[in-house]
Amino acid sequence: MSPPRERQPPYLVPRGRTVTPLNSPLEVGVRALVLLTESHPRPLDLAQLVALDYLVLHSGEFDGPRSLHPDLPAREGELGRKRELLEQGLLVLIRAGLADLVSSEGGLMYAATETGPTFIEVLEAPYVASLRERAAWALRHYASPAHARSVTHQIINRAATGSASEGAGHG
């Protein structure tokens, strides 16, 4: 076994699976909690969270603040994996008492608990401040379920036509 300072991710988790902290359910769950906190007390459904999470990371593509993540080729493919990771991340949040699953006229939705916003307030990393800024922007412009569907269709159409602009939002 290598000395502790030489050990690098991925980390072993139960059942022999390996997980890295980047794009893990925990990271995606924290991003979801930021979105749920910014929309608190209004709940969001899974489709909204998928679209809003993409918008938070790639806001520059949508005339928003500078994108947090690089504009890599085929980034539109994130949507398929993002849904699964969000579901896993939301389970982490629910188990931790930071979010709840709520029933509404529109179906099952997610909402931050009263503890969720408090937890986010404690996080002081500059990345979290950037997430909050972009989450507030995304919710101002794209919070409705219709907007989430529209954004999802735009992202899918970009992938199908290859028309995503390279380097958008990274100036």
PDB file of C-alpha atoms in Angstrom:
ATOM      1  CA  MET A   1       0.000   0.000   0.000  1.00  0.00           C
ATOM      2  CA  SER A   2       1.306   3.457  -0.875  1.00  0.00           C
ATOM      3  CA  PRO A   3       1.922   6.075   1.819  1.00  0.00           C
ATOM      4  CA  PRO A   4      -1.140   8.277   2.561  1.00  0.00           C
ATOM      5  CA  ARG A   5       0.276  11.357   0.836  1.00  0.00           C
ATOM      6  CA  GLU A   6       0.632   9.365  -2.406  1.00  0.00           C
ATOM      7  CA  ARG A   7      -2.911   7.979  -2.437  1.00  0.00           C
ATOM      8  CA  GLN A   8      -5.128   9.610  -5.002  1.00  0.00           C
ATOM      9  CA  PRO A   9      -8.805   9.244  -5.919  1.00  0.00           C
ATOM     10  CA  PRO A  10     -10.731   7.157  -6.784  1.00  0.00           C
ATOM     11  CA  TYR A  11     -11.790   6.045  -3.322  1.00  0.00           C
ATOM     12  CA  LEU A  12     -13.170   2.588  -2.615  1.00  0.00           C
ATOM     13  CA  VAL A  13     -16.735   2.511  -1.397  1.00  0.00           C
ATOM     14  CA  PRO A  14     -19.017  -0.352  -0.309  1.00  0.00           C
ATOM     15  CA  ARG A  15     -19.558  -3.214  -2.762  1.00  0.00           C
ATOM     16  CA  GLY A  16     -16.130  -2.689  -4.333  1.00  0.00           C
ATOM     17  CA  ARG A  17     -17.174   0.294  -6.451  1.00  0.00           C
ATOM     18  CA  THR A  18     -14.859   3.257  -6.884  1.00  0.00           C
ATOM     19  CA  VAL A  19     -15.936   6.864  -6.749  1.00  0.00           C
ATOM     20  CA  THR A  20     -14.115  10.103  -7.340  1.00  0.00           C
ATOM     21  CA  PRO A  21     -15.351  13.245  -5.602  1.00  0.00           C
ATOM     22  CA  LEU A  22     -15.781  15.097  -8.920  1.00  0.00           C
ATOM     23  CA  ASN A  23     -19.162  14.522 -10.532  1.00  0.00           C
ATOM     24  CA  SER A  24     -20.047  12.201  -7.673  1.00  0.00           C
ATOM     25  CA  PRO A  25     -23.527  12.052  -6.177  1.00  0.00           C
ATOM     26  CA  LEU A  26     -22.176  14.177  -3.320  1.00  0.00           C
ATOM     27  CA  GLU A  27     -20.938  16.981  -5.598  1.00  0.00           C
ATOM     28  CA  VAL A  28     -24.072  16.904  -7.737  1.00  0.00           C
ATOM     29  CA  GLY A  29     -26.157  16.777  -4.551  1.00  0.00           C
ATOM     30  CA  VAL A  30     -24.475  19.930  -3.239  1.00  0.00           C
ATOM     31  CA  ARG A  31     -25.236  21.686  -6.527  1.00  0.00           C
ATOM     32  CA  ALA A  32     -28.852  20.498  -6.276  1.00  0.00           C
ATOM     33  CA  LEU A  33     -29.029  21.777  -2.703  1.00  0.00           C
ATOM     34  CA  VAL A  34     -27.781  25.176  -3.868  1.00  0.00           C
ATOM     35  CA  LEU A  35     -30.576  25.234  -6.465  1.00  0.00           C
ATOM     36  CA  LEU A  36     -33.182  24.080  -3.935  1.00  0.00           C
ATOM     37  CA  THR A  37     -31.931  26.659  -1.429  1.00  0.00           C
ATOM     38  CA  GLU A  38     -32.136  29.477  -3.967  1.00  0.00           C
ATOM     39  CA  SER A  39     -35.673  28.404  -4.914  1.00  0.00           C
ATOM     40  CA  HIS A  40     -36.719  27.788  -1.270  1.00  0.00           C
ATOM     41  CA  PRO A  41     -39.531  27.262  -0.360  1.00  0.00           C
ATOM     42  CA  ARG A  42     -40.648  26.560  -3.965  1.00  0.00           C
ATOM     43  CA  PRO A  43     -39.963  22.902  -4.883  1.00  0.00           C
ATOM     44  CA  LEU A  44     -38.397  21.760  -8.165  1.00  0.00           C
ATOM     45  CA  ASP A  45     -38.941  18.542 -10.093  1.00  0.00           C
ATOM     46  CA  LEU A  46     -36.166  16.320 -11.400  1.00  0.00           C
ATOM     47  CA  ALA A  47     -36.419  17.624 -14.982  1.00  0.00           C
ATOM     48  CA  GLN A  48     -36.059  21.197 -13.719  1.00  0.00           C
ATOM     49  CA  LEU A  49     -33.050  20.234 -11.589  1.00  0.00           C
ATOM     50  CA  VAL A  50     -31.340  18.517 -14.544  1.00  0.00           C
ATOM     51  CA  ALA A  51     -31.792  21.565 -16.783  1.00  0.00           C
ATOM     52  CA  LEU A  52     -30.934  24.072 -14.060  1.00  0.00           C
ATOM     53  CA  ASP A  53     -27.800  22.153 -13.078  1.00  0.00           C
ATOM     54  CA  TYR A  54     -26.619  22.258 -16.694  1.00  0.00           C
ATOM     55  CA  LEU A  55     -27.390  25.987 -16.805  1.00  0.00           C
ATOM     56  CA  VAL A  56     -25.445  26.609 -13.592  1.00  0.00           C
ATOM     57  CA  LEU A  57     -22.367  24.885 -14.998  1.00  0.00           C
ATOM     58  CA  HIS A  58     -22.621  26.220 -18.571  1.00  0.00           C
ATOM     59  CA  SER A  59     -24.296  29.596 -17.979  1.00  0.00           C
ATOM     60  CA  GLY A  60     -22.096  31.367 -20.526  1.00  0.00           C
ATOM     61  CA  GLU A  61     -23.790  29.406 -23.325  1.00  0.00           C
ATOM     62  CA  PHE A  62     -27.092  31.018 -22.358  1.00  0.00           C
ATOM     63  CA  ASP A  63     -25.954  34.650 -22.088  1.00  0.00           C
ATOM     64  CA  GLY A  64     -25.509  34.321 -18.346  1.00  0.00           C
ATOM     65  CA  PRO A  65     -22.476  34.663 -16.086  1.00  0.00           C
ATOM     66  CA  ARG A  66     -19.229  33.060 -17.160  1.00  0.00           C
ATOM     67  CA  SER A  67     -19.505  29.254 -17.260  1.00  0.00           C
ATOM     68  CA  LEU A  68     -18.118  27.403 -14.246  1.00  0.00           C
ATOM     69  CA  HIS A  69     -17.115  24.321 -16.209  1.00  0.00           C
ATOM     70  CA  PRO A  70     -15.164  24.227 -19.464  1.00  0.00           C
ATOM     71  CA  ASP A  71     -16.958  23.917 -22.760  1.00  0.00           C
ATOM     72  CA  LEU A  72     -15.796  20.452 -23.702  1.00  0.00           C
ATOM     73  CA  PRO A  73     -16.898  18.668 -26.881  1.00  0.00           C
ATOM     74  CA  ALA A  74     -20.018  16.541 -26.404  1.00  0.00           C
ATOM     75  CA  ARG A  75     -20.814  18.208 -23.063  1.00  0.00           C
ATOM     76  CA  GLU A  76     -24.481  17.936 -24.008  1.00  0.00           C
ATOM     77  CA  GLY A  77     -24.085  14.226 -23.252  1.00  0.00           C
ATOM     78  CA  GLU A  78     -23.937  15.198 -19.583  1.00  0.00           C
ATOM     79  CA  LEU A  79     -27.739  15.244 -19.481  1.00  0.00           C
ATOM     80  CA  GLY A  80     -28.129  11.472 -19.528  1.00  0.00           C
ATOM     81  CA  ARG A  81     -25.671  10.864 -16.710  1.00  0.00           C
ATOM     82  CA  LYS A  82     -26.742  13.981 -14.814  1.00  0.00           C
ATOM     83  CA  ARG A  83     -30.251  12.663 -14.165  1.00  0.00           C
ATOM     84  CA  GLU A  84     -28.925   9.484 -12.535  1.00  0.00           C
ATOM     85  CA  LEU A  85     -26.347  11.407 -10.489  1.00  0.00           C
ATOM     86  CA  LEU A  86     -28.981  13.929  -9.395  1.00  0.00           C
ATOM     87  CA  GLU A  87     -31.281  11.149  -8.212  1.00  0.00           C
ATOM     88  CA  GLN A  88     -28.408   9.690  -6.183  1.00  0.00           C
ATOM     89  CA  GLY A  89     -27.391  13.125  -4.876  1.00  0.00           C
ATOM     90  CA  LEU A  90     -30.960  13.935  -3.875  1.00  0.00           C
ATOM     91  CA  LEU A  91     -31.103  10.696  -1.881  1.00  0.00           C
ATOM     92  CA  VAL A  92     -27.958  11.803  -0.030  1.00  0.00           C
ATOM     93  CA  LEU A  93     -29.630  15.151   0.732  1.00  0.00           C
ATOM     94  CA  ILE A  94     -32.850  13.499   1.913  1.00  0.00           C
ATOM     95  CA  ARG A  95     -30.956  11.092   4.172  1.00  0.00           C
ATOM     96  CA  ALA A  96     -29.036  14.029   5.633  1.00  0.00           C
ATOM     97  CA  GLY A  97     -32.261  15.941   6.295  1.00  0.00           C
ATOM     98  CA  LEU A  98     -31.287  18.756   3.912  1.00  0.00           C
ATOM     99  CA  ALA A  99     -34.013  18.113   1.314  1.00  0.00           C
ATOM    100  CA  ASP A 100     -37.408  16.448   1.136  1.00  0.00           C
ATOM    101  CA  LEU A 101     -39.476  14.761  -1.524  1.00  0.00           C
ATOM    102  CA  VAL A 102     -42.833  16.532  -1.723  1.00  0.00           C
ATOM    103  CA  SER A 103     -46.036  15.718  -3.587  1.00  0.00           C
ATOM    104  CA  SER A 104     -47.654  18.456  -5.651  1.00  0.00           C
ATOM    105  CA  GLU A 105     -50.184  18.843  -8.444  1.00  0.00           C
ATOM    106  CA  GLY A 106     -47.299  18.453 -10.896  1.00  0.00           C
ATOM    107  CA  GLY A 107     -46.073  15.211  -9.334  1.00  0.00           C
ATOM    108  CA  LEU A 108     -43.134  14.470  -7.066  1.00  0.00           C
ATOM    109  CA  MET A 109     -40.830  17.386  -6.432  1.00  0.00           C
ATOM    110  CA  TYR A 110     -37.853  18.208  -4.252  1.00  0.00           C
ATOM    111  CA  ALA A 111     -37.517  21.030  -1.753  1.00  0.00           C
ATOM    112  CA  ALA A 112     -34.853  22.168   0.655  1.00  0.00           C
ATOM    113  CA  THR A 113     -35.748  21.609   4.283  1.00  0.00           C
ATOM    114  CA  GLU A 114     -35.328  24.438   6.767  1.00  0.00           C
ATOM    115  CA  THR A 115     -31.844  23.013   7.438  1.00  0.00           C
ATOM    116  CA  GLY A 116     -30.790  23.069   3.755  1.00  0.00           C
ATOM    117  CA  PRO A 117     -30.285  26.841   3.412  1.00  0.00           C
ATOM    118  CA  THR A 118     -28.473  26.935   6.764  1.00  0.00           C
ATOM    119  CA  PHE A 119     -26.080  24.238   5.567  1.00  0.00           C
ATOM    120  CA  ILE A 120     -25.320  26.164   2.355  1.00  0.00           C
ATOM    121  CA  GLU A 121     -24.742  29.383   4.347  1.00  0.00           C
ATOM    122  CA  VAL A 122     -21.979  27.617   6.294  1.00  0.00           C
ATOM    123  CA  LEU A 123     -20.073  26.670   3.126  1.00  0.00           C
ATOM    124  CA  GLU A 124     -17.547  29.431   2.455  1.00  0.00           C
ATOM    125  CA  ALA A 125     -15.681  28.163  -0.609  1.00  0.00           C
ATOM    126  CA  PRO A 126     -15.527  30.609  -3.546  1.00  0.00           C
ATOM    127  CA  TYR A 127     -16.912  27.836  -5.772  1.00  0.00           C
ATOM    128  CA  VAL A 128     -20.091  27.696  -3.651  1.00  0.00           C
ATOM    129  CA  ALA A 129     -20.490  31.477  -3.951  1.00  0.00           C
ATOM    130  CA  SER A 130     -20.169  31.111  -7.741  1.00  0.00           C
ATOM    131  CA  LEU A 131     -22.726  28.296  -7.700  1.00  0.00           C
ATOM    132  CA  ARG A 132     -25.162  30.435  -5.723  1.00  0.00           C
ATOM    133  CA  GLU A 133     -24.751  33.376  -8.095  1.00  0.00           C
ATOM    134  CA  ARG A 134     -25.405  31.199 -11.130  1.00  0.00           C
ATOM    135  CA  ALA A 135     -28.261  29.320  -9.438  1.00  0.00           C
ATOM    136  CA  ALA A 136     -29.996  32.629  -8.678  1.00  0.00           C
ATOM    137  CA  TRP A 137     -29.486  33.688 -12.328  1.00  0.00           C
ATOM    138  CA  ALA A 138     -30.776  30.346 -13.687  1.00  0.00           C
ATOM    139  CA  LEU A 139     -33.843  30.413 -11.444  1.00  0.00           C
ATOM    140  CA  ARG A 140     -34.619  34.013 -12.434  1.00  0.00           C
ATOM    141  CA  HIS A 141     -34.622  33.105 -16.125  1.00  0.00           C
ATOM    142  CA  TYR A 142     -35.438  29.381 -16.390  1.00  0.00           C
ATOM    143  CA  ALA A 143     -37.276  28.195 -13.254  1.00  0.00           C
ATOM    144  CA  SER A 144     -40.603  27.105 -14.740  1.00  0.00           C
ATOM    145  CA  PRO A 145     -41.114  23.521 -15.924  1.00  0.00           C
ATOM    146  CA  ALA A 146     -41.744  24.882 -19.439  1.00  0.00           C
ATOM    147  CA  HIS A 147     -38.385  26.673 -19.374  1.00  0.00           C
ATOM    148  CA  ALA A 148     -36.676  23.492 -18.170  1.00  0.00           C
ATOM    149  CA  ARG A 149     -38.152  21.557 -21.104  1.00  0.00           C
ATOM    150  CA  SER A 150     -37.130  24.309 -23.515  1.00  0.00           C
ATOM    151  CA  VAL A 151     -33.542  24.354 -22.219  1.00  0.00           C
ATOM    152  CA  THR A 152     -33.349  20.558 -22.381  1.00  0.00           C
ATOM    153  CA  HIS A 153     -34.550  20.626 -26.008  1.00  0.00           C
ATOM    154  CA  GLN A 154     -31.990  23.337 -26.854  1.00  0.00           C
ATOM    155  CA  ILE A 155     -29.185  21.275 -25.355  1.00  0.00           C
ATOM    156  CA  ILE A 156     -30.292  18.107 -27.162  1.00  0.00           C
ATOM    157  CA  ASN A 157     -30.682  19.981 -30.466  1.00  0.00           C
ATOM    158  CA  ARG A 158     -27.184  21.432 -30.093  1.00  0.00           C
ATOM    159  CA  ALA A 159     -25.832  17.931 -29.607  1.00  0.00           C
ATOM    160  CA  ALA A 160     -27.743  16.620 -32.622  1.00  0.00           C
ATOM    161  CA  THR A 161     -26.656  19.432 -34.926  1.00  0.00           C
ATOM    162  CA  GLY A 162     -23.218  20.007 -33.449  1.00  0.00           C
ATOM    163  CA  SER A 163     -24.005  23.703 -33.122  1.00  0.00           C
ATOM    164  CA  ALA A 164     -22.800  24.312 -29.563  1.00  0.00           C
ATOM    165  CA  SER A 165     -20.472  27.268 -29.765  1.00  0.00           C
ATOM    166  CA  GLU A 166     -16.942  26.453 -28.721  1.00  0.00           C
ATOM    167  CA  GLY A 167     -15.628  28.481 -25.827  1.00  0.00           C
ATOM    168  CA  ALA A 168     -18.916  30.278 -25.106  1.00  0.00           C
ATOM    169  CA  GLY A 169     -18.819  32.114 -21.828  1.00  0.00           C
ATOM    170  CA  HIS A 170     -15.100  31.705 -21.225  1.00  0.00           C
ATOM    171  CA  GLY A 171     -13.732  35.029 -22.262  1.00  0.00           C
TER     172      GLY A 171
END
